[in-house]
Structure formats: structure tokens, C-alpha cells
């Protein structure tokens, strides 16, 4: 996987050299940083993207996610503020609700997280991150079987936009090992 990230980083750096001020460059840097667990770097790029496009709801969501994955009360407070702004501006957006649900979960607000994530799923437009976020909420509530099934569903969805794919795969494998179940390679 490391070679894949290095190859992606090299491509992004070449694109940056050609057109450093393009918004898409910050999106790519932010996604790569997020996928490799460099949430502080992702935060930097999403802050820059939001300064270039202050009304972009995806940039606001991604910045909120990068902030909530880091330590610090101030970062968590800002993540919640950003997600709540998006939820007010785009109340029917499954992606926005998913982000808010993740933030509620990370803040320990399980009731709010579950309600928000179930609303996102009910929209019919939820992505795999939403399934995984709800799975983690349910696992924290002791509903392990449903949580595992939601994670498997998330990993089976045929999409490329799944920021938490490696988290979901790792968590599923960890729980399966704890249960003594065989761990499958690749997609479950």
C-alpha cells in the first residue's frame, strides 16, 4: 500500500508544479493526507480549499472530518460548528448528515449520532462512510452483529469515494479476529 501512496503523491506533486493554485490540487492533497492518516496535513489543505471556495459544502465536511480525527477540544468544537453549519444549509444532504453523525459519535453523543446517520441512510443517497459510521455507533451500543453487517455492506459498495475504507477494513478484521472468525483477504 505504501508504494501506491508514494505513486499517488508523486502524481499530485507533478500536478501541483503545473497548476499550484487549482482547487483540485488541494482536494487531492487533502484526500491523500486523510487516507494516510495525516489529518493535520489534510486540515491544512481543506482550510486552503475553503478559503478559495468558502461556500463549498464538501470542503467544509472534509475539514470537519480532518479536525475531529485529531486531538484537541478546540479542533473538535470547530469540527462540530462546521458540520452543523452544513447541516443547516444542506439539510437533505446524505454526505452532510454523515459528517455530522461521525462528529457526534466522536464526541460521545451516541443518540444524536445514530439518529443523524439513520436519516442519512434513509435518504437513499448515503455512501459507504455512512454505513461504517453507523456501524461504529451500533458497536459502541453493543449491537455487534448489526455493526459487522453494515461494515461488510460498506466494503461491498462499488464506489471509489470511501475515505474510511482502510479504517472499516481494519476494524472488521480486528473484530473478526477477536471473535475467532476467519479473516478474508481483500473485500469481505
mmCIF file with all atom_site columns, C-alpha atoms in Angstrom:
data_model
loop_
_atom_site.group_PDB
_atom_site.id
_atom_site.type_symbol
_atom_site.label_atom_id
_atom_site.label_alt_id
_atom_site.label_comp_id
_atom_site.label_asym_id
_atom_site.label_entity_id
_atom_site.label_seq_id
_atom_site.pdbx_PDB_ins_code
_atom_site.Cartn_x
_atom_site.Cartn_y
_atom_site.Cartn_z
_atom_site.occupancy
_atom_site.B_iso_or_equiv
_atom_site.pdbx_formal_charge
_atom_site.auth_seq_id
_atom_site.auth_comp_id
_atom_site.auth_asym_id
_atom_site.auth_atom_id
_atom_site.pdbx_PDB_model_num
ATOM 1   C CA . UNK A 1 1   ? 0.000   0.000   0.000   1.00 0.00 ? 1   UNK A CA 1
ATOM 2   C CA . UNK A 1 2   ? 2.901   2.331   0.766   1.00 0.00 ? 2   UNK A CA 1
ATOM 3   C CA . UNK A 1 3   ? 4.060   2.171   -2.871  1.00 0.00 ? 3   UNK A CA 1
ATOM 4   C CA . UNK A 1 4   ? 0.559   3.126   -4.010  1.00 0.00 ? 4   UNK A CA 1
ATOM 5   C CA . UNK A 1 5   ? 0.534   6.178   -1.738  1.00 0.00 ? 5   UNK A CA 1
ATOM 6   C CA . UNK A 1 6   ? 4.020   7.173   -2.935  1.00 0.00 ? 6   UNK A CA 1
ATOM 7   C CA . UNK A 1 7   ? 2.912   6.893   -6.552  1.00 0.00 ? 7   UNK A CA 1
ATOM 8   C CA . UNK A 1 8   ? -0.184  8.964   -5.869  1.00 0.00 ? 8   UNK A CA 1
ATOM 9   C CA . UNK A 1 9   ? 1.875   11.554  -4.015  1.00 0.00 ? 9   UNK A CA 1
ATOM 10  C CA . UNK A 1 10  ? 4.292   11.810  -6.969  1.00 0.00 ? 10  UNK A CA 1
ATOM 11  C CA . UNK A 1 11  ? 1.408   12.384  -9.410  1.00 0.00 ? 11  UNK A CA 1
ATOM 12  C CA . UNK A 1 12  ? -0.127  15.035  -7.176  1.00 0.00 ? 12  UNK A CA 1
ATOM 13  C CA . UNK A 1 13  ? 3.230   16.786  -6.797  1.00 0.00 ? 13  UNK A CA 1
ATOM 14  C CA . UNK A 1 14  ? 3.624   16.894  -10.611 1.00 0.00 ? 14  UNK A CA 1
ATOM 15  C CA . UNK A 1 15  ? 0.130   18.373  -10.932 1.00 0.00 ? 15  UNK A CA 1
ATOM 16  C CA . UNK A 1 16  ? 0.954   20.895  -8.202  1.00 0.00 ? 16  UNK A CA 1
ATOM 17  C CA . UNK A 1 17  ? 4.050   22.014  -10.096 1.00 0.00 ? 17  UNK A CA 1
ATOM 18  C CA . UNK A 1 18  ? 1.932   22.614  -13.212 1.00 0.00 ? 18  UNK A CA 1
ATOM 19  C CA . UNK A 1 19  ? -1.008  24.414  -11.617 1.00 0.00 ? 19  UNK A CA 1
ATOM 20  C CA . UNK A 1 20  ? -0.411  25.089  -7.894  1.00 0.00 ? 20  UNK A CA 1
ATOM 21  C CA . UNK A 1 21  ? -3.427  27.375  -7.419  1.00 0.00 ? 21  UNK A CA 1
ATOM 22  C CA . UNK A 1 22  ? -6.112  24.974  -8.654  1.00 0.00 ? 22  UNK A CA 1
ATOM 23  C CA . UNK A 1 23  ? -8.702  23.972  -6.104  1.00 0.00 ? 23  UNK A CA 1
ATOM 24  C CA . UNK A 1 24  ? -8.493  20.365  -7.280  1.00 0.00 ? 24  UNK A CA 1
ATOM 25  C CA . UNK A 1 25  ? -4.859  20.226  -6.166  1.00 0.00 ? 25  UNK A CA 1
ATOM 26  C CA . UNK A 1 26  ? -5.905  20.940  -2.572  1.00 0.00 ? 26  UNK A CA 1
ATOM 27  C CA . UNK A 1 27  ? -8.660  18.336  -2.840  1.00 0.00 ? 27  UNK A CA 1
ATOM 28  C CA . UNK A 1 28  ? -6.158  15.695  -3.964  1.00 0.00 ? 28  UNK A CA 1
ATOM 29  C CA . UNK A 1 29  ? -3.577  16.631  -1.321  1.00 0.00 ? 29  UNK A CA 1
ATOM 30  C CA . UNK A 1 30  ? -6.289  16.579  1.329   1.00 0.00 ? 30  UNK A CA 1
ATOM 31  C CA . UNK A 1 31  ? -7.649  13.182  0.305   1.00 0.00 ? 31  UNK A CA 1
ATOM 32  C CA . UNK A 1 32  ? -4.194  11.609  0.188   1.00 0.00 ? 32  UNK A CA 1
ATOM 33  C CA . UNK A 1 33  ? -3.264  13.067  3.572   1.00 0.00 ? 33  UNK A CA 1
ATOM 34  C CA . UNK A 1 34  ? -6.553  11.844  5.038   1.00 0.00 ? 34  UNK A CA 1
ATOM 35  C CA . UNK A 1 35  ? -6.134  8.345   3.605   1.00 0.00 ? 35  UNK A CA 1
ATOM 36  C CA . UNK A 1 36  ? -2.620  8.097   5.034   1.00 0.00 ? 36  UNK A CA 1
ATOM 37  C CA . UNK A 1 37  ? -3.694  9.306   8.479   1.00 0.00 ? 37  UNK A CA 1
ATOM 38  C CA . UNK A 1 38  ? -2.031  12.711  8.223   1.00 0.00 ? 38  UNK A CA 1
ATOM 39  C CA . UNK A 1 39  ? -5.077  14.588  9.467   1.00 0.00 ? 39  UNK A CA 1
ATOM 40  C CA . UNK A 1 40  ? -3.129  17.757  10.259  1.00 0.00 ? 40  UNK A CA 1
ATOM 41  C CA . UNK A 1 41  ? -1.920  17.930  6.648   1.00 0.00 ? 41  UNK A CA 1
ATOM 42  C CA . UNK A 1 42  ? -5.441  17.217  5.394   1.00 0.00 ? 42  UNK A CA 1
ATOM 43  C CA . UNK A 1 43  ? -6.692  20.031  7.641   1.00 0.00 ? 43  UNK A CA 1
ATOM 44  C CA . UNK A 1 44  ? -4.195  22.447  6.074   1.00 0.00 ? 44  UNK A CA 1
ATOM 45  C CA . UNK A 1 45  ? -5.301  21.633  2.543   1.00 0.00 ? 45  UNK A CA 1
ATOM 46  C CA . UNK A 1 46  ? -9.012  21.723  3.347   1.00 0.00 ? 46  UNK A CA 1
ATOM 47  C CA . UNK A 1 47  ? -8.575  25.079  5.109   1.00 0.00 ? 47  UNK A CA 1
ATOM 48  C CA . UNK A 1 48  ? -6.893  26.399  1.973   1.00 0.00 ? 48  UNK A CA 1
ATOM 49  C CA . UNK A 1 49  ? -9.622  24.936  -0.222  1.00 0.00 ? 49  UNK A CA 1
ATOM 50  C CA . UNK A 1 50  ? -12.319 26.509  1.959   1.00 0.00 ? 50  UNK A CA 1
ATOM 51  C CA . UNK A 1 51  ? -10.577 29.891  1.700   1.00 0.00 ? 51  UNK A CA 1
ATOM 52  C CA . UNK A 1 52  ? -10.678 29.541  -2.114  1.00 0.00 ? 52  UNK A CA 1
ATOM 53  C CA . UNK A 1 53  ? -14.272 28.278  -2.162  1.00 0.00 ? 53  UNK A CA 1
ATOM 54  C CA . UNK A 1 54  ? -15.963 29.363  1.088   1.00 0.00 ? 54  UNK A CA 1
ATOM 55  C CA . UNK A 1 55  ? -19.382 28.030  0.068   1.00 0.00 ? 55  UNK A CA 1
ATOM 56  C CA . UNK A 1 56  ? -18.151 24.524  -0.863  1.00 0.00 ? 56  UNK A CA 1
ATOM 57  C CA . UNK A 1 57  ? -20.035 22.064  1.383   1.00 0.00 ? 57  UNK A CA 1
ATOM 58  C CA . UNK A 1 58  ? -17.704 19.159  0.582   1.00 0.00 ? 58  UNK A CA 1
ATOM 59  C CA . UNK A 1 59  ? -14.645 21.201  1.598   1.00 0.00 ? 59  UNK A CA 1
ATOM 60  C CA . UNK A 1 60  ? -16.406 22.143  4.832   1.00 0.00 ? 60  UNK A CA 1
ATOM 61  C CA . UNK A 1 61  ? -17.317 18.489  5.514   1.00 0.00 ? 61  UNK A CA 1
ATOM 62  C CA . UNK A 1 62  ? -13.800 17.261  4.793   1.00 0.00 ? 62  UNK A CA 1
ATOM 63  C CA . UNK A 1 63  ? -12.266 19.930  7.016   1.00 0.00 ? 63  UNK A CA 1
ATOM 64  C CA . UNK A 1 64  ? -14.672 18.951  9.801   1.00 0.00 ? 64  UNK A CA 1
ATOM 65  C CA . UNK A 1 65  ? -13.668 15.286  9.448   1.00 0.00 ? 65  UNK A CA 1
ATOM 66  C CA . UNK A 1 66  ? -9.953  16.131  9.458   1.00 0.00 ? 66  UNK A CA 1
ATOM 67  C CA . UNK A 1 67  ? -10.442 18.172  12.630  1.00 0.00 ? 67  UNK A CA 1
ATOM 68  C CA . UNK A 1 68  ? -12.493 15.562  14.501  1.00 0.00 ? 68  UNK A CA 1
ATOM 69  C CA . UNK A 1 69  ? -9.869  12.884  13.855  1.00 0.00 ? 69  UNK A CA 1
ATOM 70  C CA . UNK A 1 70  ? -7.237  14.950  15.682  1.00 0.00 ? 70  UNK A CA 1
ATOM 71  C CA . UNK A 1 71  ? -6.819  15.525  19.388  1.00 0.00 ? 71  UNK A CA 1
ATOM 72  C CA . UNK A 1 72  ? -7.929  18.767  20.963  1.00 0.00 ? 72  UNK A CA 1
ATOM 73  C CA . UNK A 1 73  ? -11.108 20.274  22.292  1.00 0.00 ? 73  UNK A CA 1
ATOM 74  C CA . UNK A 1 74  ? -10.782 23.360  20.075  1.00 0.00 ? 74  UNK A CA 1
ATOM 75  C CA . UNK A 1 75  ? -10.474 21.231  16.938  1.00 0.00 ? 75  UNK A CA 1
ATOM 76  C CA . UNK A 1 76  ? -13.479 19.146  17.977  1.00 0.00 ? 76  UNK A CA 1
ATOM 77  C CA . UNK A 1 77  ? -15.528 22.256  18.715  1.00 0.00 ? 77  UNK A CA 1
ATOM 78  C CA . UNK A 1 78  ? -14.665 23.704  15.294  1.00 0.00 ? 78  UNK A CA 1
ATOM 79  C CA . UNK A 1 79  ? -15.500 20.392  13.593  1.00 0.00 ? 79  UNK A CA 1
ATOM 80  C CA . UNK A 1 80  ? -18.938 20.398  15.194  1.00 0.00 ? 80  UNK A CA 1
ATOM 81  C CA . UNK A 1 81  ? -19.525 24.031  14.181  1.00 0.00 ? 81  UNK A CA 1
ATOM 82  C CA . UNK A 1 82  ? -18.606 23.331  10.557  1.00 0.00 ? 82  UNK A CA 1
ATOM 83  C CA . UNK A 1 83  ? -20.792 20.223  10.393  1.00 0.00 ? 83  UNK A CA 1
ATOM 84  C CA . UNK A 1 84  ? -23.751 21.989  11.980  1.00 0.00 ? 84  UNK A CA 1
ATOM 85  C CA . UNK A 1 85  ? -23.462 24.875  9.505   1.00 0.00 ? 85  UNK A CA 1
ATOM 86  C CA . UNK A 1 86  ? -23.540 22.401  6.629   1.00 0.00 ? 86  UNK A CA 1
ATOM 87  C CA . UNK A 1 87  ? -26.498 20.542  8.146   1.00 0.00 ? 87  UNK A CA 1
ATOM 88  C CA . UNK A 1 88  ? -28.448 23.806  8.369   1.00 0.00 ? 88  UNK A CA 1
ATOM 89  C CA . UNK A 1 89  ? -27.521 24.851  4.834   1.00 0.00 ? 89  UNK A CA 1
ATOM 90  C CA . UNK A 1 90  ? -27.995 21.396  3.258   1.00 0.00 ? 90  UNK A CA 1
ATOM 91  C CA . UNK A 1 91  ? -30.476 19.529  5.481   1.00 0.00 ? 91  UNK A CA 1
ATOM 92  C CA . UNK A 1 92  ? -31.230 16.847  2.883   1.00 0.00 ? 92  UNK A CA 1
ATOM 93  C CA . UNK A 1 93  ? -27.617 16.022  2.017   1.00 0.00 ? 93  UNK A CA 1
ATOM 94  C CA . UNK A 1 94  ? -26.664 12.481  2.992   1.00 0.00 ? 94  UNK A CA 1
ATOM 95  C CA . UNK A 1 95  ? -22.973 13.431  2.955   1.00 0.00 ? 95  UNK A CA 1
ATOM 96  C CA . UNK A 1 96  ? -23.502 16.376  5.261   1.00 0.00 ? 96  UNK A CA 1
ATOM 97  C CA . UNK A 1 97  ? -25.600 14.288  7.653   1.00 0.00 ? 97  UNK A CA 1
ATOM 98  C CA . UNK A 1 98  ? -22.978 11.561  7.557   1.00 0.00 ? 98  UNK A CA 1
ATOM 99  C CA . UNK A 1 99  ? -20.248 14.012  8.560   1.00 0.00 ? 99  UNK A CA 1
ATOM 100 C CA . UNK A 1 100 ? -22.373 15.390  11.387  1.00 0.00 ? 100 UNK A CA 1
ATOM 101 C CA . UNK A 1 101 ? -23.128 11.849  12.558  1.00 0.00 ? 101 UNK A CA 1
ATOM 102 C CA . UNK A 1 102 ? -19.422 10.961  12.624  1.00 0.00 ? 102 UNK A CA 1
ATOM 103 C CA . UNK A 1 103 ? -18.669 14.055  14.654  1.00 0.00 ? 103 UNK A CA 1
ATOM 104 C CA . UNK A 1 104 ? -21.463 13.336  17.120  1.00 0.00 ? 104 UNK A CA 1
ATOM 105 C CA . UNK A 1 105 ? -20.091 9.814   17.512  1.00 0.00 ? 105 UNK A CA 1
ATOM 106 C CA . UNK A 1 106 ? -16.537 11.001  18.138  1.00 0.00 ? 106 UNK A CA 1
ATOM 107 C CA . UNK A 1 107 ? -17.909 13.422  20.734  1.00 0.00 ? 107 UNK A CA 1
ATOM 108 C CA . UNK A 1 108 ? -19.738 10.592  22.503  1.00 0.00 ? 108 UNK A CA 1
ATOM 109 C CA . UNK A 1 109 ? -23.206 11.777  21.534  1.00 0.00 ? 109 UNK A CA 1
ATOM 110 C CA . UNK A 1 110 ? -24.475 8.348   20.510  1.00 0.00 ? 110 UNK A CA 1
ATOM 111 C CA . UNK A 1 111 ? -28.189 9.203   20.349  1.00 0.00 ? 111 UNK A CA 1
ATOM 112 C CA . UNK A 1 112 ? -27.559 12.196  18.086  1.00 0.00 ? 112 UNK A CA 1
ATOM 113 C CA . UNK A 1 113 ? -25.096 10.180  16.000  1.00 0.00 ? 113 UNK A CA 1
ATOM 114 C CA . UNK A 1 114 ? -27.445 7.254   15.450  1.00 0.00 ? 114 UNK A CA 1
ATOM 115 C CA . UNK A 1 115 ? -30.441 9.460   14.631  1.00 0.00 ? 115 UNK A CA 1
ATOM 116 C CA . UNK A 1 116 ? -28.425 11.573  12.172  1.00 0.00 ? 116 UNK A CA 1
ATOM 117 C CA . UNK A 1 117 ? -26.773 8.602   10.455  1.00 0.00 ? 117 UNK A CA 1
ATOM 118 C CA . UNK A 1 118 ? -30.056 6.697   10.134  1.00 0.00 ? 118 UNK A CA 1
ATOM 119 C CA . UNK A 1 119 ? -31.567 9.789   8.495   1.00 0.00 ? 119 UNK A CA 1
ATOM 120 C CA . UNK A 1 120 ? -28.647 9.877   6.057   1.00 0.00 ? 120 UNK A CA 1
ATOM 121 C CA . UNK A 1 121 ? -29.140 6.188   5.229   1.00 0.00 ? 121 UNK A CA 1
ATOM 122 C CA . UNK A 1 122 ? -32.885 6.643   4.793   1.00 0.00 ? 122 UNK A CA 1
ATOM 123 C CA . UNK A 1 123 ? -32.239 9.265   2.112   1.00 0.00 ? 123 UNK A CA 1
ATOM 124 C CA . UNK A 1 124 ? -31.151 6.511   -0.262  1.00 0.00 ? 124 UNK A CA 1
ATOM 125 C CA . UNK A 1 125 ? -28.067 8.506   -1.252  1.00 0.00 ? 125 UNK A CA 1
ATOM 126 C CA . UNK A 1 126 ? -25.712 7.580   1.565   1.00 0.00 ? 126 UNK A CA 1
ATOM 127 C CA . UNK A 1 127 ? -22.203 6.455   0.751   1.00 0.00 ? 127 UNK A CA 1
ATOM 128 C CA . UNK A 1 128 ? -20.142 3.731   2.367   1.00 0.00 ? 128 UNK A CA 1
ATOM 129 C CA . UNK A 1 129 ? -18.696 6.050   5.006   1.00 0.00 ? 129 UNK A CA 1
ATOM 130 C CA . UNK A 1 130 ? -22.217 6.469   6.413   1.00 0.00 ? 130 UNK A CA 1
ATOM 131 C CA . UNK A 1 131 ? -22.649 2.715   6.753   1.00 0.00 ? 131 UNK A CA 1
ATOM 132 C CA . UNK A 1 132 ? -19.322 2.445   8.538   1.00 0.00 ? 132 UNK A CA 1
ATOM 133 C CA . UNK A 1 133 ? -20.034 5.399   10.838  1.00 0.00 ? 133 UNK A CA 1
ATOM 134 C CA . UNK A 1 134 ? -23.378 3.894   11.867  1.00 0.00 ? 134 UNK A CA 1
ATOM 135 C CA . UNK A 1 135 ? -21.693 0.520   12.354  1.00 0.00 ? 135 UNK A CA 1
ATOM 136 C CA . UNK A 1 136 ? -19.269 2.047   14.851  1.00 0.00 ? 136 UNK A CA 1
ATOM 137 C CA . UNK A 1 137 ? -22.122 3.716   16.740  1.00 0.00 ? 137 UNK A CA 1
ATOM 138 C CA . UNK A 1 138 ? -24.003 0.422   16.918  1.00 0.00 ? 138 UNK A CA 1
ATOM 139 C CA . UNK A 1 139 ? -20.870 -1.424  18.042  1.00 0.00 ? 139 UNK A CA 1
ATOM 140 C CA . UNK A 1 140 ? -20.483 1.075   20.875  1.00 0.00 ? 140 UNK A CA 1
ATOM 141 C CA . UNK A 1 141 ? -24.065 0.262   21.833  1.00 0.00 ? 141 UNK A CA 1
ATOM 142 C CA . UNK A 1 142 ? -23.335 -3.477  21.940  1.00 0.00 ? 142 UNK A CA 1
ATOM 143 C CA . UNK A 1 143 ? -25.085 -4.274  18.647  1.00 0.00 ? 143 UNK A CA 1
ATOM 144 C CA . UNK A 1 144 ? -22.041 -6.029  17.221  1.00 0.00 ? 144 UNK A CA 1
ATOM 145 C CA . UNK A 1 145 ? -23.761 -8.276  14.661  1.00 0.00 ? 145 UNK A CA 1
ATOM 146 C CA . UNK A 1 146 ? -25.617 -5.407  13.001  1.00 0.00 ? 146 UNK A CA 1
ATOM 147 C CA . UNK A 1 147 ? -22.444 -3.304  13.123  1.00 0.00 ? 147 UNK A CA 1
ATOM 148 C CA . UNK A 1 148 ? -20.432 -6.008  11.364  1.00 0.00 ? 148 UNK A CA 1
ATOM 149 C CA . UNK A 1 149 ? -23.083 -6.433  8.669   1.00 0.00 ? 149 UNK A CA 1
ATOM 150 C CA . UNK A 1 150 ? -23.182 -2.687  7.989   1.00 0.00 ? 150 UNK A CA 1
ATOM 151 C CA . UNK A 1 151 ? -19.396 -2.637  7.691   1.00 0.00 ? 151 UNK A CA 1
ATOM 152 C CA . UNK A 1 152 ? -19.491 -5.539  5.240   1.00 0.00 ? 152 UNK A CA 1
ATOM 153 C CA . UNK A 1 153 ? -22.138 -3.702  3.214   1.00 0.00 ? 153 UNK A CA 1
ATOM 154 C CA . UNK A 1 154 ? -19.965 -0.588  3.146   1.00 0.00 ? 154 UNK A CA 1
ATOM 155 C CA . UNK A 1 155 ? -16.981 -2.567  1.879   1.00 0.00 ? 155 UNK A CA 1
ATOM 156 C CA . UNK A 1 156 ? -19.077 -4.215  -0.848  1.00 0.00 ? 156 UNK A CA 1
ATOM 157 C CA . UNK A 1 157 ? -20.422 -0.959  -2.284  1.00 0.00 ? 157 UNK A CA 1
ATOM 158 C CA . UNK A 1 158 ? -18.918 -0.340  -5.737  1.00 0.00 ? 158 UNK A CA 1
ATOM 159 C CA . UNK A 1 159 ? -17.634 3.184   -5.130  1.00 0.00 ? 159 UNK A CA 1
ATOM 160 C CA . UNK A 1 160 ? -14.250 4.815   -5.061  1.00 0.00 ? 160 UNK A CA 1
ATOM 161 C CA . UNK A 1 161 ? -15.161 7.663   -2.688  1.00 0.00 ? 161 UNK A CA 1
ATOM 162 C CA . UNK A 1 162 ? -14.778 5.921   0.681   1.00 0.00 ? 162 UNK A CA 1
ATOM 163 C CA . UNK A 1 163 ? -12.472 7.933   2.933   1.00 0.00 ? 163 UNK A CA 1
ATOM 164 C CA . UNK A 1 164 ? -12.726 5.466   5.792   1.00 0.00 ? 164 UNK A CA 1
ATOM 165 C CA . UNK A 1 165 ? -12.233 2.270   3.733   1.00 0.00 ? 165 UNK A CA 1
ATOM 166 C CA . UNK A 1 166 ? -8.962  1.287   5.436   1.00 0.00 ? 166 UNK A CA 1
ATOM 167 C CA . UNK A 1 167 ? -10.469 2.076   8.845   1.00 0.00 ? 167 UNK A CA 1
ATOM 168 C CA . UNK A 1 168 ? -13.509 -0.068  8.067   1.00 0.00 ? 168 UNK A CA 1
ATOM 169 C CA . UNK A 1 169 ? -11.426 -2.961  6.745   1.00 0.00 ? 169 UNK A CA 1
ATOM 170 C CA . UNK A 1 170 ? -9.070  -2.867  9.734   1.00 0.00 ? 170 UNK A CA 1
ATOM 171 C CA . UNK A 1 171 ? -11.911 -2.664  12.242  1.00 0.00 ? 171 UNK A CA 1
ATOM 172 C CA . UNK A 1 172 ? -13.776 -5.555  10.611  1.00 0.00 ? 172 UNK A CA 1
ATOM 173 C CA . UNK A 1 173 ? -10.643 -7.718  10.632  1.00 0.00 ? 173 UNK A CA 1
ATOM 174 C CA . UNK A 1 174 ? -9.928  -6.828  14.271  1.00 0.00 ? 174 UNK A CA 1
ATOM 175 C CA . UNK A 1 175 ? -13.450 -7.765  15.400  1.00 0.00 ? 175 UNK A CA 1
ATOM 176 C CA . UNK A 1 176 ? -13.369 -10.989 13.387  1.00 0.00 ? 176 UNK A CA 1
ATOM 177 C CA . UNK A 1 177 ? -10.050 -11.943 14.996  1.00 0.00 ? 177 UNK A CA 1
ATOM 178 C CA . UNK A 1 178 ? -11.459 -11.219 18.456  1.00 0.00 ? 178 UNK A CA 1
ATOM 179 C CA . UNK A 1 179 ? -14.406 -13.460 17.677  1.00 0.00 ? 179 UNK A CA 1
ATOM 180 C CA . UNK A 1 180 ? -12.158 -16.193 16.305  1.00 0.00 ? 180 UNK A CA 1
ATOM 181 C CA . UNK A 1 181 ? -13.718 -15.895 12.851  1.00 0.00 ? 181 UNK A CA 1
ATOM 182 C CA . UNK A 1 182 ? -11.588 -16.322 9.727   1.00 0.00 ? 182 UNK A CA 1
ATOM 183 C CA . UNK A 1 183 ? -10.409 -13.066 8.206   1.00 0.00 ? 183 UNK A CA 1
ATOM 184 C CA . UNK A 1 184 ? -10.786 -12.853 4.438   1.00 0.00 ? 184 UNK A CA 1
ATOM 185 C CA . UNK A 1 185 ? -8.235  -11.047 2.336   1.00 0.00 ? 185 UNK A CA 1
ATOM 186 C CA . UNK A 1 186 ? -9.467  -8.150  0.228   1.00 0.00 ? 186 UNK A CA 1
ATOM 187 C CA . UNK A 1 187 ? -13.156 -7.378  0.150   1.00 0.00 ? 187 UNK A CA 1
ATOM 188 C CA . UNK A 1 188 ? -15.370 -9.380  2.516   1.00 0.00 ? 188 UNK A CA 1
#
